[in-house]
JSON list of C-alpha atoms in Angstrom, two decimals:
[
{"chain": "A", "resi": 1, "resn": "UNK", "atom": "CA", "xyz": [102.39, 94.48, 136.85]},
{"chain": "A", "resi": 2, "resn": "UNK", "atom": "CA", "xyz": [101.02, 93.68, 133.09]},
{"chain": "A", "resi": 3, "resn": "UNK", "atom": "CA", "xyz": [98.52, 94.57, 131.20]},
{"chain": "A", "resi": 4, "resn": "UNK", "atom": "CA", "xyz": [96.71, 92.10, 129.06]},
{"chain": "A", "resi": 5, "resn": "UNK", "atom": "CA", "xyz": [93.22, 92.87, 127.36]},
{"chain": "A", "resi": 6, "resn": "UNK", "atom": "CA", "xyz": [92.34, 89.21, 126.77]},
{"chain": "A", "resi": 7, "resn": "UNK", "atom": "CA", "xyz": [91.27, 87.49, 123.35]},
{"chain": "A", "resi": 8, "resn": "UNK", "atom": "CA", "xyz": [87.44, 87.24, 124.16]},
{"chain": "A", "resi": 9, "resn": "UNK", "atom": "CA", "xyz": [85.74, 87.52, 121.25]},
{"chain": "A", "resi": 10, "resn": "UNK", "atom": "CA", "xyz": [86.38, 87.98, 117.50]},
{"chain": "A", "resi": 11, "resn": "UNK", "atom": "CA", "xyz": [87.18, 91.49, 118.18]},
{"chain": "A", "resi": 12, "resn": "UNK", "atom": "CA", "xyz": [89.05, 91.29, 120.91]},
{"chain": "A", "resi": 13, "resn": "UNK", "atom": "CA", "xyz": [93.12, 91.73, 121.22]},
{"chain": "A", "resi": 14, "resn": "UNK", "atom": "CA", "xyz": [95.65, 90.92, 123.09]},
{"chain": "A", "resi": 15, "resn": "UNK", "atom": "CA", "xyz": [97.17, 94.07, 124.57]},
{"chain": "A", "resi": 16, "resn": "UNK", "atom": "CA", "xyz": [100.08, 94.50, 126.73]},
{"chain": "A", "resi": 17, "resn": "UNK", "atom": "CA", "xyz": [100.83, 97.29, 129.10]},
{"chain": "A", "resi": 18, "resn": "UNK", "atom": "CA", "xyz": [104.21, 96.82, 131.89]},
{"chain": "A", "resi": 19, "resn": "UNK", "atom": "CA", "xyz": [102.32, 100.01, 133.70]},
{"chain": "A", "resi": 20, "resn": "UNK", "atom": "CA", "xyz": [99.50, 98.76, 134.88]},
{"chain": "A", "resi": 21, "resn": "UNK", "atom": "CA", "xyz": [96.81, 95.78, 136.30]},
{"chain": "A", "resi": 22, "resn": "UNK", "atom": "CA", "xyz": [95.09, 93.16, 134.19]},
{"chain": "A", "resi": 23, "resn": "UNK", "atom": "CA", "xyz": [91.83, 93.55, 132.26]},
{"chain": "A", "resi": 24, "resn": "UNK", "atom": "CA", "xyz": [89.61, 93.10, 129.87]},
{"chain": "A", "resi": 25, "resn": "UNK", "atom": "CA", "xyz": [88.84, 95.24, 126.85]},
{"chain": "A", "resi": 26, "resn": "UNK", "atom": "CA", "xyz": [87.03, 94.91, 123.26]},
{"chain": "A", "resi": 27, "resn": "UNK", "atom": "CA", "xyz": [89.69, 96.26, 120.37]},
{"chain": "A", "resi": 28, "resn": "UNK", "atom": "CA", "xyz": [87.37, 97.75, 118.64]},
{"chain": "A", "resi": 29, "resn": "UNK", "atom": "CA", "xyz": [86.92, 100.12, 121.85]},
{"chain": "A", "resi": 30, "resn": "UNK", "atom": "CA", "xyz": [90.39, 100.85, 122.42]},
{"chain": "A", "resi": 31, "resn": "UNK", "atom": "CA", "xyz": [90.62, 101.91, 118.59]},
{"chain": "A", "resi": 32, "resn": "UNK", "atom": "CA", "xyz": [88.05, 103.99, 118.72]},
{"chain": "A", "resi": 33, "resn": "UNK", "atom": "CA", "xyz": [89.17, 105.72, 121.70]},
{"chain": "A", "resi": 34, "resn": "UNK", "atom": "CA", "xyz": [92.80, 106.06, 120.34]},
{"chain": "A", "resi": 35, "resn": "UNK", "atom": "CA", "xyz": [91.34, 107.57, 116.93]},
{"chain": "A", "resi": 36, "resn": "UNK", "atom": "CA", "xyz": [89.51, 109.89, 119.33]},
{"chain": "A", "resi": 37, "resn": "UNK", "atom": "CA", "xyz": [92.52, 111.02, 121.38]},
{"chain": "A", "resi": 38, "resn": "UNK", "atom": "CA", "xyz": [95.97, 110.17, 121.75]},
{"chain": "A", "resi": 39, "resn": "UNK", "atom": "CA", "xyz": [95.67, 109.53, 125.55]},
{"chain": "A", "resi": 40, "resn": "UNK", "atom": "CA", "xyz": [92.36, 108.27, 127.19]},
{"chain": "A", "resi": 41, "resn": "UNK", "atom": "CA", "xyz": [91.88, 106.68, 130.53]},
{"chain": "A", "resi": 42, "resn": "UNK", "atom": "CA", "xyz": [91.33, 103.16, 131.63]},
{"chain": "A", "resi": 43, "resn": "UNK", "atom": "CA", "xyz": [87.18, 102.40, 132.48]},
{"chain": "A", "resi": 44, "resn": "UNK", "atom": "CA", "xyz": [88.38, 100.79, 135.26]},
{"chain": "A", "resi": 45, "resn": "UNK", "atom": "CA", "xyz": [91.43, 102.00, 136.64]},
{"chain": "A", "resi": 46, "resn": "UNK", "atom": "CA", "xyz": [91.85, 105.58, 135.38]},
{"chain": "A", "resi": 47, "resn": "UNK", "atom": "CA", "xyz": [95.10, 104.79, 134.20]},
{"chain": "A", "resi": 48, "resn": "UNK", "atom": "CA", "xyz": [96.50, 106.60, 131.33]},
{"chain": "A", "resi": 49, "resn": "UNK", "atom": "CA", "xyz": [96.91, 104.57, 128.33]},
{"chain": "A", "resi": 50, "resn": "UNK", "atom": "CA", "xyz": [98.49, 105.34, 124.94]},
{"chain": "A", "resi": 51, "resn": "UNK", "atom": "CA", "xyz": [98.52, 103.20, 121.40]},
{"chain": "A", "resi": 52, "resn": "UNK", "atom": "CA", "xyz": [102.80, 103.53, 122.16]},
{"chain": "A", "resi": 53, "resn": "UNK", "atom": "CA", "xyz": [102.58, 101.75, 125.47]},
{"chain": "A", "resi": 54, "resn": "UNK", "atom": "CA", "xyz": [100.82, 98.87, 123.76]},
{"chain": "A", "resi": 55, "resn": "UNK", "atom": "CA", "xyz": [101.47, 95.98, 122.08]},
{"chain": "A", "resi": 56, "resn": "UNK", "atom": "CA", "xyz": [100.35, 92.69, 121.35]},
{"chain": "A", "resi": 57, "resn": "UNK", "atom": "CA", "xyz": [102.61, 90.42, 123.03]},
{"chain": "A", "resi": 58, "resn": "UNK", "atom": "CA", "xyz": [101.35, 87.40, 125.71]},
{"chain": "A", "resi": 59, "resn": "UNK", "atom": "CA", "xyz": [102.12, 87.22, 128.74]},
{"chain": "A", "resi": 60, "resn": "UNK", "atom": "CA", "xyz": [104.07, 84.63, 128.28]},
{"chain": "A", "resi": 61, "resn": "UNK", "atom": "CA", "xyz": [105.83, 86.42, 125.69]},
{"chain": "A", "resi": 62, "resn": "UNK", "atom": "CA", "xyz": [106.59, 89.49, 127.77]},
{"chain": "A", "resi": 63, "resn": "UNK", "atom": "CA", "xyz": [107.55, 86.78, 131.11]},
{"chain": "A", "resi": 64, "resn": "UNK", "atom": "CA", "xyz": [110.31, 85.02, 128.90]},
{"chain": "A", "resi": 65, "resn": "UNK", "atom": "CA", "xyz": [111.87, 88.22, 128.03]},
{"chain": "A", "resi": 66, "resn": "UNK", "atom": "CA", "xyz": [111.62, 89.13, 131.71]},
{"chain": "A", "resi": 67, "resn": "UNK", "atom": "CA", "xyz": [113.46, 86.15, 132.87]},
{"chain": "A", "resi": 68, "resn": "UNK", "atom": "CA", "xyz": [115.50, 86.20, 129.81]},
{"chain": "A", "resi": 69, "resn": "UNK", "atom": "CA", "xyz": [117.23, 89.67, 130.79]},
{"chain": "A", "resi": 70, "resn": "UNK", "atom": "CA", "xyz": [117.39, 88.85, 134.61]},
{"chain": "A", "resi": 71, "resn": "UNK", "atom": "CA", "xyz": [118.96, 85.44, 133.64]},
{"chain": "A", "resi": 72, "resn": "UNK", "atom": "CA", "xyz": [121.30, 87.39, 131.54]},
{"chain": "A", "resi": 73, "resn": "UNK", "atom": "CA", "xyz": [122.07, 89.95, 134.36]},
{"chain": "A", "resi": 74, "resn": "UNK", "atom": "CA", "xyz": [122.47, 87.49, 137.04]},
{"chain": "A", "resi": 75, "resn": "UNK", "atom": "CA", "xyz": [124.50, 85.41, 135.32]},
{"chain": "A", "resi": 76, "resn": "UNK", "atom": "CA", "xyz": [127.22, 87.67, 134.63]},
{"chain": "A", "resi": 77, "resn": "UNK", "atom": "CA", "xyz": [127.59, 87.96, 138.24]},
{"chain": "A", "resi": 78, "resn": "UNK", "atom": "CA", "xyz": [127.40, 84.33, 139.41]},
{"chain": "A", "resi": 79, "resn": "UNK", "atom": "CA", "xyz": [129.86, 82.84, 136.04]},
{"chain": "A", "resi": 80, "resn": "UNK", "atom": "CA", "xyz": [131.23, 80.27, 138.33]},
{"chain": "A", "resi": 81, "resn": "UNK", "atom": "CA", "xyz": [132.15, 76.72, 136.56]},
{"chain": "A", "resi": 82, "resn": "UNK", "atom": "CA", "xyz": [132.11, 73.43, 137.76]},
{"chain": "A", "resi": 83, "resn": "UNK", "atom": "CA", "xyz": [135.78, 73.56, 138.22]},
{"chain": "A", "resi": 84, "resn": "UNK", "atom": "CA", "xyz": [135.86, 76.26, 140.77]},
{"chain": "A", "resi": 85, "resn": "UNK", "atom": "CA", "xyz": [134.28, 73.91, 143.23]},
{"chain": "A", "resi": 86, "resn": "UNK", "atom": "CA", "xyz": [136.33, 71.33, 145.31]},
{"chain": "A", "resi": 87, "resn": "UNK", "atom": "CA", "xyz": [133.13, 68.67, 144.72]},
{"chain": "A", "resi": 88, "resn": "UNK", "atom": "CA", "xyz": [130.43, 68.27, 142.27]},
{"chain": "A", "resi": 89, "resn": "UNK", "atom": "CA", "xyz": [127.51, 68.86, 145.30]},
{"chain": "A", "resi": 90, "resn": "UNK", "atom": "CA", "xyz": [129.31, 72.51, 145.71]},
{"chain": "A", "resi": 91, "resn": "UNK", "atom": "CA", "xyz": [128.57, 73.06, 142.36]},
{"chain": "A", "resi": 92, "resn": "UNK", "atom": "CA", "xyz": [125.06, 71.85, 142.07]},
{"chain": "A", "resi": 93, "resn": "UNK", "atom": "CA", "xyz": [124.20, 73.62, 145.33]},
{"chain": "A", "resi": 94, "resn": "UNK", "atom": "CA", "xyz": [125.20, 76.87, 143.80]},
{"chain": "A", "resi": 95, "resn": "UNK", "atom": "CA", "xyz": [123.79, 76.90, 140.52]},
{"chain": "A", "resi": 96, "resn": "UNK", "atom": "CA", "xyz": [120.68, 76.14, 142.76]},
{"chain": "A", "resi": 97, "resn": "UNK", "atom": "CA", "xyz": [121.41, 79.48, 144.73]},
{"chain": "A", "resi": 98, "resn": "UNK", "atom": "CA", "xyz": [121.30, 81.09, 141.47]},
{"chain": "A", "resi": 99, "resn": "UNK", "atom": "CA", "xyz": [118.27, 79.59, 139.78]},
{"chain": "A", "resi": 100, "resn": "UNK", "atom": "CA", "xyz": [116.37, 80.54, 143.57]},
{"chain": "A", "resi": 101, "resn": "UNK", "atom": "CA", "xyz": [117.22, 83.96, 142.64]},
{"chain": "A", "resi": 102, "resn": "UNK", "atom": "CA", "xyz": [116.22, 83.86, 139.47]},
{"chain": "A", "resi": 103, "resn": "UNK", "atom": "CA", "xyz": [112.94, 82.56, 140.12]},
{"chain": "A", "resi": 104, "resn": "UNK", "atom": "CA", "xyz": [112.48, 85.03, 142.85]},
{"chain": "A", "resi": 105, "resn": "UNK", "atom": "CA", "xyz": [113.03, 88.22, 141.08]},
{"chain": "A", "resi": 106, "resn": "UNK", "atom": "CA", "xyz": [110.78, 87.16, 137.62]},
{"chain": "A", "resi": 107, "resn": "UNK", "atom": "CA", "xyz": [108.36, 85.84, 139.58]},
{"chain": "A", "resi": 108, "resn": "UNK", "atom": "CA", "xyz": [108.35, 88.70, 142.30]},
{"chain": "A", "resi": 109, "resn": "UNK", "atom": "CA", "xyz": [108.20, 86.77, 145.10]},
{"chain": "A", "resi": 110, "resn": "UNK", "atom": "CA", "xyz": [108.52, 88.58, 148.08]},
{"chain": "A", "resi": 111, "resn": "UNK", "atom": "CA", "xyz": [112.30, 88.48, 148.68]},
{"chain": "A", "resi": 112, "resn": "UNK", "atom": "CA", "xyz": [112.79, 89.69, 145.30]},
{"chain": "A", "resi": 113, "resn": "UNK", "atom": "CA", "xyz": [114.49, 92.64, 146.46]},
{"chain": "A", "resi": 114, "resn": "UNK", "atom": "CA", "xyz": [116.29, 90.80, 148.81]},
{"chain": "A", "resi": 115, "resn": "UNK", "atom": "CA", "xyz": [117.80, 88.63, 146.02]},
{"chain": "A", "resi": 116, "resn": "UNK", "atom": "CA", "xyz": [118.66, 91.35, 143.92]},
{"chain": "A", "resi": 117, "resn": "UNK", "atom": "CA", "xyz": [120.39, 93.54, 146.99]},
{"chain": "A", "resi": 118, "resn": "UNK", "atom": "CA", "xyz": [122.08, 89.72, 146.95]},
{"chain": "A", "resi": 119, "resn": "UNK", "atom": "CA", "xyz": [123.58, 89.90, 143.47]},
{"chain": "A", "resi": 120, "resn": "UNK", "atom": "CA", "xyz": [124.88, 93.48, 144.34]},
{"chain": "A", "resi": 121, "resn": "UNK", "atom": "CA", "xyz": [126.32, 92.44, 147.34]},
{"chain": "A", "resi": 122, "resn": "UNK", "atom": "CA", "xyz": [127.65, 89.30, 145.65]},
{"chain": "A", "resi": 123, "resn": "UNK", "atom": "CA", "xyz": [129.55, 91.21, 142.47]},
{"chain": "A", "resi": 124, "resn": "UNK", "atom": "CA", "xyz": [130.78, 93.49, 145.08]},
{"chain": "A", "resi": 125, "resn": "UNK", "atom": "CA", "xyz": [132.50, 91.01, 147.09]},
{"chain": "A", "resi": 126, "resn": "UNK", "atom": "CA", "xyz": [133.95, 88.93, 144.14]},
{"chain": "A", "resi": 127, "resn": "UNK", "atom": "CA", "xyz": [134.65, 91.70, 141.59]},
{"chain": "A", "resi": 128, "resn": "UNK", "atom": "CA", "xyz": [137.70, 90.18, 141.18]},
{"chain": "A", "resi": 129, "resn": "UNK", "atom": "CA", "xyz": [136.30, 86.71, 140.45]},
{"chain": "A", "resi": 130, "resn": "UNK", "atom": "CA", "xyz": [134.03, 87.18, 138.13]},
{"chain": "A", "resi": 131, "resn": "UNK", "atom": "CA", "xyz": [135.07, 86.99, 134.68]},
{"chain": "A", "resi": 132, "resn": "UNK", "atom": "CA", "xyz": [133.64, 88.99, 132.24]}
]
Protein backbone atom coordinates (compact mmCIF):
# COMPACT_ATOMS: atom_id res chain seq x y z
CA UNK A 1 0.00 0.00 0.00
CA UNK A 2 1.10 3.92 -0.34
CA UNK A 3 1.11 6.58 1.54
CA UNK A 4 0.15 9.93 0.19
CA UNK A 5 -0.64 13.04 2.51
CA UNK A 6 -2.55 14.97 -0.18
CA UNK A 7 -1.90 18.69 -1.41
CA UNK A 8 -4.93 20.31 0.48
CA UNK A 9 -4.07 23.47 1.33
CA UNK A 10 -1.12 25.91 0.99
CA UNK A 11 0.60 24.00 3.60
CA UNK A 12 -0.01 20.85 2.72
CA UNK A 13 2.57 18.18 0.98
CA UNK A 14 2.62 15.49 -0.84
CA UNK A 15 4.14 12.64 1.16
CA UNK A 16 4.83 9.19 0.21
CA UNK A 17 5.14 6.18 2.41
CA UNK A 18 5.32 2.20 0.51
CA UNK A 19 4.50 1.04 4.38
CA UNK A 20 1.40 2.06 4.93
CA UNK A 21 -2.56 3.27 3.98
CA UNK A 22 -3.56 6.58 2.46
CA UNK A 23 -4.24 9.85 4.31
CA UNK A 24 -4.36 13.08 4.87
CA UNK A 25 -1.97 15.31 6.77
CA UNK A 26 -1.05 19.22 7.08
CA UNK A 27 3.06 19.60 6.52
CA UNK A 28 3.37 21.88 8.83
CA UNK A 29 2.20 19.01 11.39
CA UNK A 30 4.37 16.40 10.24
CA UNK A 31 7.39 18.97 10.62
CA UNK A 32 6.66 19.78 13.75
CA UNK A 33 6.33 16.37 14.91
CA UNK A 34 9.62 15.27 13.15
CA UNK A 35 11.52 18.36 14.85
CA UNK A 36 9.97 16.93 18.01
CA UNK A 37 11.12 13.32 17.59
CA UNK A 38 12.67 11.28 15.09
CA UNK A 39 9.82 8.67 15.09
CA UNK A 40 6.13 9.61 15.94
CA UNK A 41 3.01 7.70 15.19
CA UNK A 42 0.34 8.09 12.62
CA UNK A 43 -3.16 9.99 14.26
CA UNK A 44 -4.88 7.56 12.55
CA UNK A 45 -3.25 4.44 12.10
CA UNK A 46 -0.53 4.24 14.77
CA UNK A 47 1.89 3.51 12.27
CA UNK A 48 5.39 4.47 12.76
CA UNK A 49 6.56 7.10 10.54
CA UNK A 50 10.02 8.63 10.01
CA UNK A 51 11.23 11.93 7.83
CA UNK A 52 13.61 8.82 5.93
CA UNK A 53 10.58 6.83 4.88
CA UNK A 54 9.19 9.93 3.20
CA UNK A 55 9.29 11.62 0.25
CA UNK A 56 7.49 13.69 -2.01
CA UNK A 57 6.81 11.69 -4.95
CA UNK A 58 2.94 11.13 -6.56
CA UNK A 59 1.46 8.38 -6.81
CA UNK A 60 1.77 8.31 -10.07
CA UNK A 61 5.31 8.85 -9.75
CA UNK A 62 5.94 5.98 -7.35
CA UNK A 63 3.20 3.55 -9.80
CA UNK A 64 5.49 4.16 -12.97
CA UNK A 65 8.51 3.10 -11.18
CA UNK A 66 6.50 0.15 -9.91
CA UNK A 67 5.54 -1.02 -13.27
CA UNK A 68 8.74 0.18 -14.62
CA UNK A 69 10.85 -2.48 -12.50
CA UNK A 70 8.20 -5.33 -12.89
CA UNK A 71 8.20 -4.58 -16.69
CA UNK A 72 11.88 -4.78 -16.50
CA UNK A 73 11.82 -8.09 -14.45
CA UNK A 74 9.26 -9.76 -16.48
CA UNK A 75 10.63 -9.03 -19.47
CA UNK A 76 13.83 -10.64 -19.07
CA UNK A 77 11.95 -13.74 -18.66
CA UNK A 78 9.41 -13.58 -21.50
CA UNK A 79 12.35 -11.97 -24.40
CA UNK A 80 10.59 -13.86 -27.05
CA UNK A 81 10.61 -12.07 -30.71
CA UNK A 82 8.30 -12.12 -33.35
CA UNK A 83 10.39 -14.60 -35.13
CA UNK A 84 10.12 -17.34 -32.63
CA UNK A 85 6.50 -17.73 -33.53
CA UNK A 86 5.29 -19.84 -36.57
CA UNK A 87 2.40 -16.86 -37.19
CA UNK A 88 2.03 -13.31 -36.36
CA UNK A 89 -1.41 -14.15 -34.01
CA UNK A 90 1.18 -16.46 -31.84
CA UNK A 91 3.05 -13.58 -31.32
CA UNK A 92 0.45 -11.03 -30.52
CA UNK A 93 -1.28 -13.55 -28.24
CA UNK A 94 1.81 -13.78 -26.19
CA UNK A 95 2.97 -10.43 -25.75
CA UNK A 96 -0.73 -10.20 -24.53
CA UNK A 97 0.07 -13.03 -21.89
CA UNK A 98 2.78 -10.86 -20.80
CA UNK A 99 1.21 -7.42 -20.64
CA UNK A 100 -1.89 -9.53 -18.46
CA UNK A 101 0.83 -10.19 -16.11
CA UNK A 102 2.11 -7.13 -15.99
CA UNK A 103 -0.97 -5.42 -15.30
CA UNK A 104 -1.79 -7.93 -12.69
CA UNK A 105 1.15 -7.72 -10.47
CA UNK A 106 1.38 -3.45 -10.53
CA UNK A 107 -1.97 -3.25 -10.16
CA UNK A 108 -2.33 -6.11 -7.47
CA UNK A 109 -5.06 -7.70 -8.74
CA UNK A 110 -5.86 -10.68 -7.08
CA UNK A 111 -3.90 -13.28 -9.09
CA UNK A 112 -0.92 -11.24 -8.68
CA UNK A 113 0.80 -13.89 -6.97
CA UNK A 114 -0.39 -16.26 -9.23
CA UNK A 115 1.28 -14.38 -12.14
CA UNK A 116 4.40 -13.96 -10.51
CA UNK A 117 4.61 -17.91 -9.26
CA UNK A 118 3.92 -17.83 -13.38
CA UNK A 119 7.10 -16.03 -14.38
CA UNK A 120 9.05 -18.39 -11.95
CA UNK A 121 7.61 -21.27 -13.29
CA UNK A 122 8.03 -19.89 -16.80
CA UNK A 123 12.09 -19.00 -16.52
CA UNK A 124 12.31 -22.33 -14.98
CA UNK A 125 10.99 -24.23 -17.77
CA UNK A 126 12.76 -22.21 -20.59
CA UNK A 127 16.08 -21.35 -18.88
CA UNK A 128 17.54 -22.37 -21.81
CA UNK A 129 15.49 -20.09 -24.08
CA UNK A 130 15.72 -17.12 -22.72
CA UNK A 131 18.42 -14.98 -23.78
CA UNK A 132 19.97 -12.79 -21.58
Amino acid sequence: MYLTILLIAKNCVSLINTSFALKHSCNTCVERELSRRKVFPCPICDTQVKRVTLSTRTLDDVQCEKDTNWRRRVLKVYNKVESDFVNLLDYNNYLEEVEDIIFSIVNEEPNAEEAKAKVKQYEELHKSQIVI
